[in-house]
Amino acid sequence: RYLREQERRGLNTLVTGNVKLEEHHEIYGSLWEKAGLELVEPLKGLDTLELLMEYSKIDLQFMIIGIRDDELDSKWLGEIVTRQNFEEFLTDVLSRGIDPCGEYGEYHTLVTGLKEAKVSLRPVKIEKSDSNMNYILIDVLGNSNSF
């Protein structure tokens, strides 16, 4: 029902950031196909370390919004990864042997800025959720003048 409503609003394509997990492709693809919509996964199959390095080069900023405690240090929860702390983040991720892009659920992100596009999101409210995985719930404001 939700997907059909989106189609009525003119949405006809879902673009995801999935890279590795075929199960996600199958789930999203099946749901989208049933609604008569298209699934596009431009990152599918790419090397996740190379992809993360590319994010740094183009100054893509992202907030860590979910962490499995047994995978990544909780100090990263709520942190925005930028060029300034990218090396520290990458070192932490690689030293733990987890997928550089968190493709197996080690961590989850929200893109908060891309300098080239002159767009960013600014969190206005952050709180930790009650779940078996540490997530933060955020409200965001768009701000195109923060770069």
PDB file of C-alpha atoms in Angstrom:
ATOM      1  CA  ARG A   1       0.000   0.000   0.000  1.00  0.00           C
ATOM      2  CA  TYR A   2       2.795   2.435   0.901  1.00  0.00           C
ATOM      3  CA  LEU A   3       4.579   1.774  -2.393  1.00  0.00           C
ATOM      4  CA  ARG A   4       1.419   2.317  -4.420  1.00  0.00           C
ATOM      5  CA  GLU A   5       0.885   5.599  -2.600  1.00  0.00           C
ATOM      6  CA  GLN A   6       4.412   6.674  -3.563  1.00  0.00           C
ATOM      7  CA  GLU A   7       3.737   5.750  -7.169  1.00  0.00           C
ATOM      8  CA  ARG A   8       0.620   7.963  -7.108  1.00  0.00           C
ATOM      9  CA  ARG A   9       2.857  10.788  -5.879  1.00  0.00           C
ATOM     10  CA  GLY A  10       5.066  10.326  -8.943  1.00  0.00           C
ATOM     11  CA  LEU A  11       7.767   8.163  -7.383  1.00  0.00           C
ATOM     12  CA  ASN A  12       8.755   5.419  -9.788  1.00  0.00           C
ATOM     13  CA  THR A  13      12.286   4.482  -8.731  1.00  0.00           C
ATOM     14  CA  LEU A  14      13.984   3.463  -5.476  1.00  0.00           C
ATOM     15  CA  VAL A  15      17.720   4.124  -5.341  1.00  0.00           C
ATOM     16  CA  THR A  16      19.534   2.255  -2.564  1.00  0.00           C
ATOM     17  CA  GLY A  17      23.088   2.236  -1.271  1.00  0.00           C
ATOM     18  CA  ASN A  18      23.252  -1.542  -1.016  1.00  0.00           C
ATOM     19  CA  VAL A  19      26.627  -2.874  -2.114  1.00  0.00           C
ATOM     20  CA  LYS A  20      26.971  -6.541  -1.218  1.00  0.00           C
ATOM     21  CA  LEU A  21      23.889  -8.209   0.202  1.00  0.00           C
ATOM     22  CA  GLU A  22      21.964 -10.097  -2.457  1.00  0.00           C
ATOM     23  CA  GLU A  23      19.138 -10.673   0.054  1.00  0.00           C
ATOM     24  CA  HIS A  24      18.501  -6.919   0.205  1.00  0.00           C
ATOM     25  CA  HIS A  25      18.433  -6.751  -3.579  1.00  0.00           C
ATOM     26  CA  GLU A  26      15.912  -9.591  -3.709  1.00  0.00           C
ATOM     27  CA  ILE A  27      13.687  -8.128  -0.971  1.00  0.00           C
ATOM     28  CA  TYR A  28      13.652  -4.574  -2.317  1.00  0.00           C
ATOM     29  CA  GLY A  29      13.429  -5.753  -5.918  1.00  0.00           C
ATOM     30  CA  SER A  30      10.477  -8.015  -5.189  1.00  0.00           C
ATOM     31  CA  LEU A  31       8.563  -5.332  -3.285  1.00  0.00           C
ATOM     32  CA  TRP A  32       9.265  -2.663  -5.852  1.00  0.00           C
ATOM     33  CA  GLU A  33       8.402  -4.968  -8.762  1.00  0.00           C
ATOM     34  CA  LYS A  34       5.035  -5.846  -7.194  1.00  0.00           C
ATOM     35  CA  ALA A  35       4.266  -2.145  -7.058  1.00  0.00           C
ATOM     36  CA  GLY A  36       5.369  -1.680 -10.679  1.00  0.00           C
ATOM     37  CA  LEU A  37       8.361   0.433  -9.711  1.00  0.00           C
ATOM     38  CA  GLU A  38      12.070   0.256 -10.573  1.00  0.00           C
ATOM     39  CA  LEU A  39      14.955  -0.573  -8.210  1.00  0.00           C
ATOM     40  CA  VAL A  40      18.333   1.043  -8.947  1.00  0.00           C
ATOM     41  CA  GLU A  41      21.458   0.026  -7.020  1.00  0.00           C
ATOM     42  CA  PRO A  42      24.375   1.999  -8.459  1.00  0.00           C
ATOM     43  CA  LEU A  43      26.847   0.753  -5.828  1.00  0.00           C
ATOM     44  CA  LYS A  44      26.014  -2.944  -6.090  1.00  0.00           C
ATOM     45  CA  GLY A  45      29.093  -5.123  -6.433  1.00  0.00           C
ATOM     46  CA  LEU A  46      31.665  -2.388  -5.820  1.00  0.00           C
ATOM     47  CA  ASP A  47      34.638  -2.903  -3.498  1.00  0.00           C
ATOM     48  CA  THR A  48      33.587  -1.419  -0.143  1.00  0.00           C
ATOM     49  CA  LEU A  49      37.065  -0.232   0.875  1.00  0.00           C
ATOM     50  CA  GLU A  50      37.501   1.595  -2.426  1.00  0.00           C
ATOM     51  CA  LEU A  51      34.001   3.023  -2.054  1.00  0.00           C
ATOM     52  CA  LEU A  52      34.687   4.336   1.461  1.00  0.00           C
ATOM     53  CA  MET A  53      37.953   5.896   0.252  1.00  0.00           C
ATOM     54  CA  GLU A  54      36.058   7.565  -2.600  1.00  0.00           C
ATOM     55  CA  TYR A  55      33.572   9.032  -0.093  1.00  0.00           C
ATOM     56  CA  SER A  56      36.478  10.744   1.635  1.00  0.00           C
ATOM     57  CA  LYS A  57      37.878  12.108  -1.638  1.00  0.00           C
ATOM     58  CA  ILE A  58      34.589  13.760  -2.601  1.00  0.00           C
ATOM     59  CA  ASP A  59      34.063  15.052   0.948  1.00  0.00           C
ATOM     60  CA  LEU A  60      30.913  13.032   1.537  1.00  0.00           C
ATOM     61  CA  GLN A  61      29.978  13.287   5.215  1.00  0.00           C
ATOM     62  CA  PHE A  62      27.908  10.724   7.058  1.00  0.00           C
ATOM     63  CA  MET A  63      26.563  10.236  10.560  1.00  0.00           C
ATOM     64  CA  ILE A  64      26.826   6.870  12.276  1.00  0.00           C
ATOM     65  CA  ILE A  65      23.202   6.229  13.279  1.00  0.00           C
ATOM     66  CA  GLY A  66      23.403   2.571  14.283  1.00  0.00           C
ATOM     67  CA  ILE A  67      26.106   0.359  15.780  1.00  0.00           C
ATOM     68  CA  ARG A  68      26.292  -3.250  16.853  1.00  0.00           C
ATOM     69  CA  ASP A  69      28.267  -3.026  20.091  1.00  0.00           C
ATOM     70  CA  ASP A  70      30.219  -6.169  19.344  1.00  0.00           C
ATOM     71  CA  GLU A  71      31.399  -4.707  16.034  1.00  0.00           C
ATOM     72  CA  LEU A  72      32.236  -0.995  16.309  1.00  0.00           C
ATOM     73  CA  ASP A  73      33.144   1.228  19.261  1.00  0.00           C
ATOM     74  CA  SER A  74      30.055   3.025  20.565  1.00  0.00           C
ATOM     75  CA  LYS A  75      31.998   6.314  20.599  1.00  0.00           C
ATOM     76  CA  TRP A  76      31.087   6.556  16.912  1.00  0.00           C
ATOM     77  CA  LEU A  77      27.324   6.534  17.565  1.00  0.00           C
ATOM     78  CA  GLY A  78      26.035   9.971  16.582  1.00  0.00           C
ATOM     79  CA  GLU A  79      29.397  11.069  15.151  1.00  0.00           C
ATOM     80  CA  ILE A  80      29.614  12.663  11.746  1.00  0.00           C
ATOM     81  CA  VAL A  81      32.516  11.231   9.771  1.00  0.00           C
ATOM     82  CA  THR A  82      34.276  13.970   7.795  1.00  0.00           C
ATOM     83  CA  ARG A  83      37.712  14.432   6.244  1.00  0.00           C
ATOM     84  CA  GLN A  84      38.950  15.471   9.693  1.00  0.00           C
ATOM     85  CA  ASN A  85      38.167  12.152  11.422  1.00  0.00           C
ATOM     86  CA  PHE A  86      38.009   9.822   8.424  1.00  0.00           C
ATOM     87  CA  GLU A  87      41.436   8.221   8.981  1.00  0.00           C
ATOM     88  CA  GLU A  88      40.574   7.467  12.619  1.00  0.00           C
ATOM     89  CA  PHE A  89      37.257   5.931  11.574  1.00  0.00           C
ATOM     90  CA  LEU A  90      38.853   3.872   8.796  1.00  0.00           C
ATOM     91  CA  THR A  91      41.607   2.612  11.127  1.00  0.00           C
ATOM     92  CA  ASP A  92      39.003   1.571  13.714  1.00  0.00           C
ATOM     93  CA  VAL A  93      36.868  -0.222  11.122  1.00  0.00           C
ATOM     94  CA  LEU A  94      39.798  -2.055   9.524  1.00  0.00           C
ATOM     95  CA  SER A  95      41.378  -3.026  12.865  1.00  0.00           C
ATOM     96  CA  ARG A  96      38.131  -4.750  13.842  1.00  0.00           C
ATOM     97  CA  GLY A  97      37.935  -6.688  10.578  1.00  0.00           C
ATOM     98  CA  ILE A  98      34.458  -5.455   9.719  1.00  0.00           C
ATOM     99  CA  ASP A  99      33.229  -4.481   6.288  1.00  0.00           C
ATOM    100  CA  PRO A 100      34.422  -0.931   5.519  1.00  0.00           C
ATOM    101  CA  CYS A 101      30.882   0.172   4.586  1.00  0.00           C
ATOM    102  CA  GLY A 102      29.130  -1.856   7.297  1.00  0.00           C
ATOM    103  CA  GLU A 103      27.459  -4.038   4.669  1.00  0.00           C
ATOM    104  CA  TYR A 104      26.713  -6.823   7.145  1.00  0.00           C
ATOM    105  CA  GLY A 105      24.948  -4.588   9.651  1.00  0.00           C
ATOM    106  CA  GLU A 106      28.007  -3.683  11.709  1.00  0.00           C
ATOM    107  CA  TYR A 107      26.957  -0.047  11.523  1.00  0.00           C
ATOM    108  CA  HIS A 108      24.412   2.122   9.702  1.00  0.00           C
ATOM    109  CA  THR A 109      24.771   5.632   8.329  1.00  0.00           C
ATOM    110  CA  LEU A 110      22.876   8.691   7.170  1.00  0.00           C
ATOM    111  CA  VAL A 111      24.552  10.931   4.596  1.00  0.00           C
ATOM    112  CA  THR A 112      24.620  14.406   6.134  1.00  0.00           C
ATOM    113  CA  GLY A 113      26.585  16.363   3.580  1.00  0.00           C
ATOM    114  CA  LEU A 114      28.228  16.462   0.202  1.00  0.00           C
ATOM    115  CA  LYS A 115      30.337  19.527  -0.485  1.00  0.00           C
ATOM    116  CA  GLU A 116      30.117  19.170  -4.258  1.00  0.00           C
ATOM    117  CA  ALA A 117      26.312  19.309  -4.088  1.00  0.00           C
ATOM    118  CA  LYS A 118      26.366  22.135  -1.521  1.00  0.00           C
ATOM    119  CA  VAL A 119      23.857  20.281   0.603  1.00  0.00           C
ATOM    120  CA  SER A 120      23.848  19.038   4.166  1.00  0.00           C
ATOM    121  CA  LEU A 121      21.559  17.834   6.912  1.00  0.00           C
ATOM    122  CA  ARG A 122      21.921  19.120  10.434  1.00  0.00           C
ATOM    123  CA  PRO A 123      20.665  16.984  13.333  1.00  0.00           C
ATOM    124  CA  VAL A 124      18.367  18.957  15.614  1.00  0.00           C
ATOM    125  CA  LYS A 125      17.435  16.195  18.030  1.00  0.00           C
ATOM    126  CA  ILE A 126      19.317  13.010  18.827  1.00  0.00           C
ATOM    127  CA  GLU A 127      18.262  10.302  21.252  1.00  0.00           C
ATOM    128  CA  LYS A 128      19.259   6.696  21.739  1.00  0.00           C
ATOM    129  CA  SER A 129      16.643   4.071  20.909  1.00  0.00           C
ATOM    130  CA  ASP A 130      15.722   1.069  23.012  1.00  0.00           C
ATOM    131  CA  SER A 131      16.650  -1.948  20.933  1.00  0.00           C
ATOM    132  CA  ASN A 132      19.075  -4.832  20.808  1.00  0.00           C
ATOM    133  CA  MET A 133      21.242  -2.729  18.530  1.00  0.00           C
ATOM    134  CA  ASN A 134      22.348   0.730  19.502  1.00  0.00           C
ATOM    135  CA  TYR A 135      20.561   3.173  17.263  1.00  0.00           C
ATOM    136  CA  ILE A 136      20.004   6.843  17.558  1.00  0.00           C
ATOM    137  CA  LEU A 137      16.822   8.523  16.477  1.00  0.00           C
ATOM    138  CA  ILE A 138      17.315  11.889  14.862  1.00  0.00           C
ATOM    139  CA  ASP A 139      15.301  14.761  13.510  1.00  0.00           C
ATOM    140  CA  VAL A 140      17.128  16.713  10.836  1.00  0.00           C
ATOM    141  CA  LEU A 141      16.935  20.088   9.158  1.00  0.00           C
ATOM    142  CA  GLY A 142      18.190  20.604   5.644  1.00  0.00           C
ATOM    143  CA  ASN A 143      20.733  23.370   5.234  1.00  0.00           C
ATOM    144  CA  SER A 144      22.370  24.106   1.901  1.00  0.00           C
ATOM    145  CA  ASN A 145      24.665  26.822   3.238  1.00  0.00           C
ATOM    146  CA  SER A 146      26.771  24.884   5.709  1.00  0.00           C
ATOM    147  CA  PHE A 147      29.793  24.256   3.452  1.00  0.00           C
TER     148      PHE A 147
END
